[in-house]
Amino acid sequence: MQSTAPAVEHYKLHFAIDPKSHSLSAEADLGVRNTETQAITLVPVLLYRLMDVSAASDGAGHPLRFTQKVVKFPDEPTWQVNAVEVMLAKPLPPGQTASVHLTYAGPLFGYPEVMQYVRDTISEQYSLIRAETMAYPIVAAPSIAGWRQSFKNKFDFEIETKVPAGFTAVCSGKDAGEAQTREGTSTFRCIGDAESAQISVAVAKFRVLDDPERNLRVDVLEADAEAGTQVMADMRRALDFYRSYFGEMRRAGSLTLVEIPDGWGSYGAPGHIFQSAAAFKDRSRASELYHEVGHIWNARASEGVQRARYFDEAFASYFEALAVRKFEGPEAFRALMESYRQTYLDRVARDARGRTVPIAGYAKEEIGVFSYTKGAWSLYVLHQLLGEEPFRRAISDFLAAYSDKPAGFDDFRHAIEKSSGRDVGHWFEQWITGTDASTMLIDGKSVEEMAGAR
Ligand SMILES: [Zn+2]
């Protein structure tokens, strides 16, 4: 068996969801590219264990031979998948692309035996299609390693989901036009940009709360409509606060919150949060919403810096704190910053690199998780150092300048210095390129002490 898989670049999926029979039927067009150094003849595809392929063809509609067999992953034997192999009509040279069309169908009952939270099913109450269940074709060799490798691919997608009238389908992309309802079914269309790595489609009798002026949307189950209204109000006030603080967003940002059943595991996708019902109803978690809305204002990080997660997660975490300061007062703000410090200490106890590697080295070490805590503190100390209005203006100027062009750490420093007229070299050395700040955070120094430290 060929152990490598081509990279998927494009998905065009058509789902017909039948809640009564707990099943779906699908037509899938996959655009793949051979990223290997040798020609390939097989396209390995993984599907949910109870879903069967009934036909395969190429881009021109000519039938392709295929095999399928339910197998266990060799590196995770509890995980059973339908391993499909499609034989291309002729070898695909390195760098070239091919189209594969699959027709498949079957029921969906989750993978609780592999991942406790993957209880995804298709039912009258709730249906969820996501990568974990392979309810859409995953182009990968049949192993955990192959499955993981497939998520490194970036692709665009178009999805059409046909559901019985009364149901709403929401996907992890943008709506493409109004839903079409006829003869007892509704069809929803959505598209995902070329940076997508996963696809989600949720289907239920959602109450859709829409705020087109702010590009906010909440899809809530009927029974939780009241909680949905509250969640929408929290998102709205966060968005209005960031607008007043940082100025209008420069890029078309949007945020859609989709309720999922309890125990199915909350998760995020670009511009989307799939949030479990309990978290949905918990008012004490409003600050998580402020964080997610804050991401709409993120600058673009340059490629080598992105994995540091500084320009997204440090910023969203500190914006979250600023929203808490605005809505809950200075005390709640300080408590949140101290909780970031505590999380930092807990993480450093498990991984000392959080202390010894400077923020500028996070990307290389893949320890961007520390940006949520120490990264947020770096902005807190910068805020203290510059003062209220110069900080607000400097951050706003930086975000505006780098909303569409990529920023690195030096760009950030220069933007701050240009806007504020201050030399922040010492702060930069302590927090970004050096590690003095780690010691100060761990020693419990106050923000005033840190800003004054020489
Ligand atoms: Zn975040």
mmCIF file of N, CA and C in Angstrom, residues 298-397:
data_model
loop_
_atom_site.group_PDB
_atom_site.id
_atom_site.type_symbol
_atom_site.label_atom_id
_atom_site.label_comp_id
_atom_site.label_asym_id
_atom_site.label_seq_id
_atom_site.Cartn_x
_atom_site.Cartn_y
_atom_site.Cartn_z
ATOM 1 N N ASN A 298 -7.075 41.448 15.169
ATOM 2 C CA ASN A 298 -5.673 41.024 15.111
ATOM 3 C C ASN A 298 -4.941 41.562 13.892
ATOM 4 N N ALA A 299 -3.671 41.933 14.107
ATOM 5 C CA ALA A 299 -2.780 42.255 12.993
ATOM 6 C C ALA A 299 -2.395 40.954 12.302
ATOM 7 N N ARG A 300 -1.842 41.076 11.106
ATOM 8 C CA ARG A 300 -1.353 39.875 10.430
ATOM 9 C C ARG A 300 0.095 39.643 10.789
ATOM 10 N N ALA A 301 0.400 38.454 11.248
ATOM 11 C CA ALA A 301 1.784 38.152 11.613
ATOM 12 C C ALA A 301 2.527 37.619 10.392
ATOM 13 N N SER A 302 3.795 37.986 10.278
ATOM 14 C CA SER A 302 4.585 37.439 9.168
ATOM 15 C C SER A 302 4.801 35.949 9.402
ATOM 16 N N GLU A 303 5.127 35.247 8.334
ATOM 17 C CA GLU A 303 5.090 33.790 8.364
ATOM 18 C C GLU A 303 5.962 33.168 9.462
ATOM 19 N N GLY A 304 7.209 33.637 9.558
ATOM 20 C CA GLY A 304 8.109 33.044 10.539
ATOM 21 C C GLY A 304 7.707 33.319 11.974
ATOM 22 N N VAL A 305 6.817 34.284 12.177
ATOM 23 C CA VAL A 305 6.468 34.755 13.512
ATOM 24 C C VAL A 305 5.104 34.236 13.948
ATOM 25 N N GLN A 306 4.297 33.840 12.961
ATOM 26 C CA GLN A 306 2.902 33.504 13.247
ATOM 27 C C GLN A 306 2.761 32.456 14.350
ATOM 28 N N ARG A 307 3.590 31.411 14.297
ATOM 29 C CA ARG A 307 3.455 30.315 15.267
ATOM 30 C C ARG A 307 3.828 30.742 16.691
ATOM 31 N N ALA A 308 4.432 31.920 16.851
ATOM 32 C CA ALA A 308 4.667 32.432 18.211
ATOM 33 C C ALA A 308 3.332 32.744 18.876
ATOM 34 N N ARG A 309 2.309 32.895 18.063
ATOM 35 C CA ARG A 309 0.951 33.215 18.497
ATOM 36 C C ARG A 309 0.870 34.540 19.250
ATOM 37 N N TYR A 310 1.891 35.382 19.087
ATOM 38 C CA TYR A 310 1.920 36.648 19.815
ATOM 39 C C TYR A 310 0.901 37.634 19.253
ATOM 40 N N PHE A 311 0.917 37.801 17.916
ATOM 41 C CA PHE A 311 0.053 38.830 17.326
ATOM 42 C C PHE A 311 -1.417 38.413 17.288
ATOM 43 N N ASP A 312 -1.708 37.155 17.569
ATOM 44 C CA ASP A 312 -3.116 36.782 17.730
ATOM 45 C C ASP A 312 -3.461 36.528 19.207
ATOM 46 N N GLU A 313 -2.770 35.583 19.841
ATOM 47 C CA GLU A 313 -3.228 35.198 21.181
ATOM 48 C C GLU A 313 -2.816 36.160 22.301
ATOM 49 N N ALA A 314 -1.609 36.724 22.239
ATOM 50 C CA ALA A 314 -1.250 37.705 23.275
ATOM 51 C C ALA A 314 -2.199 38.901 23.175
ATOM 52 N N PHE A 315 -2.446 39.326 21.947
ATOM 53 C CA PHE A 315 -3.321 40.479 21.751
ATOM 54 C C PHE A 315 -4.756 40.167 22.171
ATOM 55 N N ALA A 316 -5.317 39.034 21.693
ATOM 56 C CA ALA A 316 -6.711 38.721 22.047
ATOM 57 C C ALA A 316 -6.850 38.540 23.557
ATOM 58 N N SER A 317 -5.832 37.973 24.206
ATOM 59 C CA SER A 317 -5.916 37.775 25.659
ATOM 60 C C SER A 317 -5.874 39.116 26.391
ATOM 61 N N TYR A 318 -5.045 40.045 25.884
ATOM 62 C CA TYR A 318 -5.006 41.339 26.558
ATOM 63 C C TYR A 318 -6.241 42.177 26.217
ATOM 64 N N PHE A 319 -6.733 42.053 24.995
ATOM 65 C CA PHE A 319 -7.982 42.754 24.639
ATOM 66 C C PHE A 319 -9.124 42.260 25.527
ATOM 67 N N GLU A 320 -9.140 40.946 25.734
ATOM 68 C CA GLU A 320 -10.149 40.361 26.630
ATOM 69 C C GLU A 320 -10.078 41.042 27.996
ATOM 70 N N ALA A 321 -8.856 41.225 28.498
ATOM 71 C CA ALA A 321 -8.691 41.869 29.809
ATOM 72 C C ALA A 321 -9.180 43.318 29.769
ATOM 73 N N LEU A 322 -8.904 44.018 28.666
ATOM 74 C CA LEU A 322 -9.369 45.406 28.552
ATOM 75 C C LEU A 322 -10.899 45.469 28.527
ATOM 76 N N ALA A 323 -11.526 44.478 27.882
ATOM 77 C CA ALA A 323 -12.990 44.437 27.861
ATOM 78 C C ALA A 323 -13.526 44.155 29.261
ATOM 79 N N VAL A 324 -12.844 43.281 29.989
ATOM 80 C CA VAL A 324 -13.255 42.992 31.367
ATOM 81 C C VAL A 324 -13.120 44.253 32.226
ATOM 82 N N ARG A 325 -12.039 45.008 32.015
ATOM 83 C CA ARG A 325 -11.850 46.254 32.754
ATOM 84 C C ARG A 325 -13.005 47.208 32.471
ATOM 85 N N LYS A 326 -13.402 47.256 31.186
ATOM 86 C CA LYS A 326 -14.480 48.155 30.778
ATOM 87 C C LYS A 326 -15.826 47.731 31.393
ATOM 88 N N PHE A 327 -16.126 46.432 31.341
ATOM 89 C CA PHE A 327 -17.471 45.975 31.717
ATOM 90 C C PHE A 327 -17.589 45.537 33.173
ATOM 91 N N GLU A 328 -16.464 45.107 33.766
ATOM 92 C CA GLU A 328 -16.557 44.570 35.132
ATOM 93 C C GLU A 328 -15.712 45.346 36.125
ATOM 94 N N GLY A 329 -14.919 46.303 35.631
ATOM 95 C CA GLY A 329 -14.171 47.163 36.540
ATOM 96 C C GLY A 329 -12.728 46.736 36.736
ATOM 97 N N PRO A 330 -11.934 47.660 37.363
ATOM 98 C CA PRO A 330 -10.485 47.456 37.490
ATOM 99 C C PRO A 330 -10.117 46.226 38.328
ATOM 100 N N GLU A 331 -10.967 45.924 39.295
ATOM 101 C CA GLU A 331 -10.652 44.788 40.151
ATOM 102 C C GLU A 331 -10.698 43.463 39.380
ATOM 103 N N ALA A 332 -11.764 43.305 38.585
ATOM 104 C CA ALA A 332 -11.914 42.091 37.772
ATOM 105 C C ALA A 332 -10.785 42.017 36.742
ATOM 106 N N PHE A 333 -10.378 43.192 36.241
ATOM 107 C CA PHE A 333 -9.270 43.260 35.282
ATOM 108 C C PHE A 333 -7.988 42.732 35.920
ATOM 109 N N ARG A 334 -7.674 43.245 37.127
ATOM 110 C CA ARG A 334 -6.441 42.791 37.789
ATOM 111 C C ARG A 334 -6.510 41.307 38.124
ATOM 112 N N ALA A 335 -7.708 40.854 38.539
ATOM 113 C CA ALA A 335 -7.863 39.429 38.871
ATOM 114 C C ALA A 335 -7.611 38.559 37.643
ATOM 115 N N LEU A 336 -8.086 39.015 36.490
ATOM 116 C CA LEU A 336 -7.861 38.233 35.272
ATOM 117 C C LEU A 336 -6.375 38.199 34.922
ATOM 118 N N MET A 337 -5.697 39.360 35.045
ATOM 119 C CA MET A 337 -4.258 39.378 34.748
ATOM 120 C C MET A 337 -3.500 38.459 35.711
ATOM 121 N N GLU A 338 -3.929 38.446 36.986
ATOM 122 C CA GLU A 338 -3.253 37.538 37.934
ATOM 123 C C GLU A 338 -3.547 36.080 37.587
ATOM 124 N N SER A 339 -4.726 35.813 37.048
ATOM 125 C CA SER A 339 -5.020 34.426 36.657
ATOM 126 C C SER A 339 -4.158 34.029 35.450
ATOM 127 N N TYR A 340 -3.853 34.996 34.569
ATOM 128 C CA TYR A 340 -2.910 34.706 33.475
ATOM 129 C C TYR A 340 -1.532 34.378 34.063
ATOM 130 N N ARG A 341 -1.132 35.164 35.083
ATOM 131 C CA ARG A 341 0.176 34.917 35.697
ATOM 132 C C ARG A 341 0.217 33.499 36.286
ATOM 133 N N GLN A 342 -0.867 33.131 36.979
ATOM 134 C CA GLN A 342 -0.924 31.810 37.611
ATOM 135 C C GLN A 342 -0.851 30.696 36.551
ATOM 136 N N THR A 343 -1.579 30.885 35.468
ATOM 137 C CA THR A 343 -1.534 29.887 34.386
ATOM 138 C C THR A 343 -0.120 29.793 33.831
ATOM 139 N N TYR A 344 0.538 30.953 33.720
ATOM 140 C CA TYR A 344 1.924 30.966 33.238
ATOM 141 C C TYR A 344 2.816 30.149 34.186
ATOM 142 N N LEU A 345 2.672 30.382 35.493
ATOM 143 C CA LEU A 345 3.498 29.652 36.478
ATOM 144 C C LEU A 345 3.242 28.151 36.374
ATOM 145 N N ASP A 346 1.961 27.764 36.257
ATOM 146 C CA ASP A 346 1.619 26.335 36.155
ATOM 147 C C ASP A 346 2.265 25.713 34.917
ATOM 148 N N ARG A 347 2.211 26.462 33.808
ATOM 149 C CA ARG A 347 2.756 25.908 32.555
ATOM 150 C C ARG A 347 4.277 25.836 32.598
ATOM 151 N N VAL A 348 4.900 26.866 33.214
ATOM 152 C CA VAL A 348 6.364 26.874 33.309
ATOM 153 C C VAL A 348 6.845 25.700 34.161
ATOM 154 N N ALA A 349 6.029 25.330 35.174
ATOM 155 C CA ALA A 349 6.410 24.195 36.024
ATOM 156 C C ALA A 349 6.463 22.910 35.193
ATOM 157 N N ARG A 350 5.657 22.854 34.138
ATOM 158 C CA ARG A 350 5.653 21.649 33.296
ATOM 159 C C ARG A 350 6.631 21.764 32.124
ATOM 160 N N ASP A 351 6.885 22.987 31.683
ATOM 161 C CA ASP A 351 7.747 23.194 30.514
ATOM 162 C C ASP A 351 8.603 24.441 30.756
ATOM 163 N N ALA A 352 9.854 24.208 31.168
ATOM 164 C CA ALA A 352 10.740 25.312 31.573
ATOM 165 C C ALA A 352 11.053 26.259 30.417
ATOM 166 N N ARG A 353 10.801 25.823 29.181
ATOM 167 C CA ARG A 353 11.094 26.714 28.051
ATOM 168 C C ARG A 353 10.269 27.995 28.112
ATOM 169 N N GLY A 354 9.137 27.939 28.815
ATOM 170 C CA GLY A 354 8.331 29.146 28.975
ATOM 171 C C GLY A 354 9.081 30.230 29.733
ATOM 172 N N ARG A 355 10.095 29.822 30.491
ATOM 173 C CA ARG A 355 10.925 30.763 31.247
ATOM 174 C C ARG A 355 12.187 31.131 30.465
ATOM 175 N N THR A 356 12.772 30.130 29.804
ATOM 176 C CA THR A 356 14.108 30.326 29.231
ATOM 177 C C THR A 356 14.107 30.771 27.765
ATOM 178 N N VAL A 357 12.987 30.580 27.077
ATOM 179 C CA VAL A 357 12.933 30.977 25.668
ATOM 180 C C VAL A 357 12.203 32.319 25.564
ATOM 181 N N PRO A 358 12.838 33.317 24.917
ATOM 182 C CA PRO A 358 12.148 34.608 24.784
ATOM 183 C C PRO A 358 10.951 34.492 23.828
ATOM 184 N N ILE A 359 10.031 35.424 23.949
ATOM 185 C CA ILE A 359 8.829 35.407 23.098
ATOM 186 C C ILE A 359 9.219 35.331 21.618
ATOM 187 N N ALA A 360 10.281 36.046 21.251
ATOM 188 C CA ALA A 360 10.717 36.031 19.840
ATOM 189 C C ALA A 360 11.169 34.638 19.394
ATOM 190 N N GLY A 361 11.383 33.717 20.350
ATOM 191 C CA GLY A 361 11.800 32.361 19.997
ATOM 192 C C GLY A 361 10.680 31.339 20.064
ATOM 193 N N TYR A 362 9.467 31.801 20.392
ATOM 194 C CA TYR A 362 8.339 30.861 20.567
ATOM 195 C C TYR A 362 8.014 30.082 19.289
ATOM 196 N N ALA A 363 8.080 30.760 18.141
ATOM 197 C CA ALA A 363 7.661 30.095 16.898
ATOM 198 C C ALA A 363 8.562 28.897 16.621
ATOM 199 N N LYS A 364 9.858 29.122 16.747
ATOM 200 C CA LYS A 364 10.822 28.069 16.438
ATOM 201 C C LYS A 364 10.621 26.877 17.368
ATOM 202 N N GLU A 365 10.314 27.144 18.643
ATOM 203 C CA GLU A 365 10.155 26.071 19.621
ATOM 204 C C GLU A 365 8.728 25.532 19.674
ATOM 205 N N GLU A 366 7.818 26.147 18.920
ATOM 206 C CA GLU A 366 6.404 25.739 18.947
ATOM 207 C C GLU A 366 5.824 25.805 20.362
ATOM 208 N N ILE A 367 6.101 26.915 21.062
ATOM 209 C CA ILE A 367 5.539 27.072 22.416
ATOM 210 C C ILE A 367 4.695 28.352 22.485
ATOM 211 N N GLY A 368 3.948 28.581 21.420
ATOM 212 C CA GLY A 368 3.083 29.751 21.356
ATOM 213 C C GLY A 368 2.037 29.797 22.457
ATOM 214 N N VAL A 369 1.827 28.687 23.138
ATOM 215 C CA VAL A 369 0.845 28.639 24.219
ATOM 216 C C VAL A 369 1.183 29.673 25.305
ATOM 217 N N PHE A 370 2.477 30.026 25.440
ATOM 218 C CA PHE A 370 2.856 31.018 26.456
ATOM 219 C C PHE A 370 2.469 32.445 26.061
ATOM 220 N N SER A 371 2.072 32.644 24.809
ATOM 221 C CA SER A 371 1.650 33.984 24.410
ATOM 222 C C SER A 371 0.348 34.411 25.103
ATOM 223 N N TYR A 372 -0.502 33.425 25.420
ATOM 224 C CA TYR A 372 -1.774 33.724 26.096
ATOM 225 C C TYR A 372 -1.543 34.380 27.473
ATOM 226 N N THR A 373 -0.404 34.080 28.078
ATOM 227 C CA THR A 373 -0.179 34.513 29.457
ATOM 228 C C THR A 373 0.945 35.547 29.520
ATOM 229 N N LYS A 374 2.170 35.111 29.284
ATOM 230 C CA LYS A 374 3.295 36.049 29.323
ATOM 231 C C LYS A 374 3.155 37.091 28.216
ATOM 232 N N GLY A 375 2.655 36.684 27.060
ATOM 233 C CA GLY A 375 2.457 37.628 25.960
ATOM 234 C C GLY A 375 1.473 38.724 26.353
ATOM 235 N N ALA A 376 0.376 38.325 26.999
ATOM 236 C CA ALA A 376 -0.611 39.309 27.450
ATOM 237 C C ALA A 376 0.014 40.245 28.486
ATOM 238 N N TRP A 377 0.860 39.687 29.350
ATOM 239 C CA TRP A 377 1.537 40.530 30.351
ATOM 240 C C TRP A 377 2.497 41.525 29.700
ATOM 241 N N SER A 378 3.108 41.131 28.607
ATOM 242 C CA SER A 378 4.031 42.063 27.946
ATOM 243 C C SER A 378 3.265 43.320 27.502
ATOM 244 N N LEU A 379 2.028 43.112 27.044
ATOM 245 C CA LEU A 379 1.216 44.258 26.615
ATOM 246 C C LEU A 379 0.731 45.071 27.820
ATOM 247 N N TYR A 380 0.447 44.381 28.906
ATOM 248 C CA TYR A 380 0.029 45.042 30.154
ATOM 249 C C TYR A 380 1.144 45.989 30.628
ATOM 250 N N VAL A 381 2.375 45.480 30.606
ATOM 251 C CA VAL A 381 3.504 46.290 31.063
ATOM 252 C C VAL A 381 3.770 47.444 30.088
ATOM 253 N N LEU A 382 3.608 47.178 28.794
ATOM 254 C CA LEU A 382 3.764 48.254 27.805
ATOM 255 C C LEU A 382 2.707 49.342 28.028
ATOM 256 N N HIS A 383 1.514 48.920 28.354
ATOM 257 C CA HIS A 383 0.398 49.824 28.656
ATOM 258 C C HIS A 383 0.760 50.729 29.841
ATOM 259 N N GLN A 384 1.287 50.095 30.876
ATOM 260 C CA GLN A 384 1.708 50.812 32.084
ATOM 261 C C GLN A 384 2.827 51.809 31.752
ATOM 262 N N LEU A 385 3.737 51.358 30.919
ATOM 263 C CA LEU A 385 4.921 52.141 30.564
ATOM 264 C C LEU A 385 4.546 53.390 29.756
ATOM 265 N N LEU A 386 3.659 53.222 28.780
ATOM 266 C CA LEU A 386 3.329 54.327 27.876
ATOM 267 C C LEU A 386 2.252 55.235 28.449
ATOM 268 N N GLY A 387 1.373 54.666 29.278
ATOM 269 C CA GLY A 387 0.226 55.435 29.763
ATOM 270 C C GLY A 387 -0.979 55.185 28.869
ATOM 271 N N GLU A 388 -2.158 55.512 29.423
ATOM 272 C CA GLU A 388 -3.411 55.118 28.792
ATOM 273 C C GLU A 388 -3.552 55.545 27.319
ATOM 274 N N GLU A 389 -3.539 56.833 27.085
ATOM 275 C CA GLU A 389 -3.833 57.312 25.735
ATOM 276 C C GLU A 389 -2.719 56.975 24.732
ATOM 277 N N PRO A 390 -1.440 57.181 25.085
ATOM 278 C CA PRO A 390 -0.389 56.784 24.127
ATOM 279 C C PRO A 390 -0.428 55.291 23.788
ATOM 280 N N PHE A 391 -0.763 54.452 24.777
ATOM 281 C CA PHE A 391 -0.861 53.011 24.506
ATOM 282 C C PHE A 391 -1.998 52.734 23.528
ATOM 283 N N ARG A 392 -3.166 53.292 23.827
ATOM 284 C CA ARG A 392 -4.325 53.066 22.962
ATOM 285 C C ARG A 392 -4.014 53.496 21.528
ATOM 286 N N ARG A 393 -3.376 54.659 21.405
ATOM 287 C CA ARG A 393 -3.086 55.170 20.074
ATOM 288 C C ARG A 393 -2.017 54.320 19.375
ATOM 289 N N ALA A 394 -0.994 53.942 20.120
ATOM 290 C CA ALA A 394 0.097 53.156 19.515
ATOM 291 C C ALA A 394 -0.408 51.801 19.033
ATOM 292 N N ILE A 395 -1.216 51.136 19.856
ATOM 293 C CA ILE A 395 -1.736 49.821 19.453
ATOM 294 C C ILE A 395 -2.683 49.992 18.262
ATOM 295 N N SER A 396 -3.537 51.007 18.321
ATOM 296 C CA SER A 396 -4.472 51.242 17.205
ATOM 297 C C SER A 396 -3.713 51.514 15.915
ATOM 298 N N ASP A 397 -2.664 52.348 15.991
ATOM 299 C CA ASP A 397 -1.867 52.656 14.794
ATOM 300 C C ASP A 397 -1.208 51.393 14.250
#
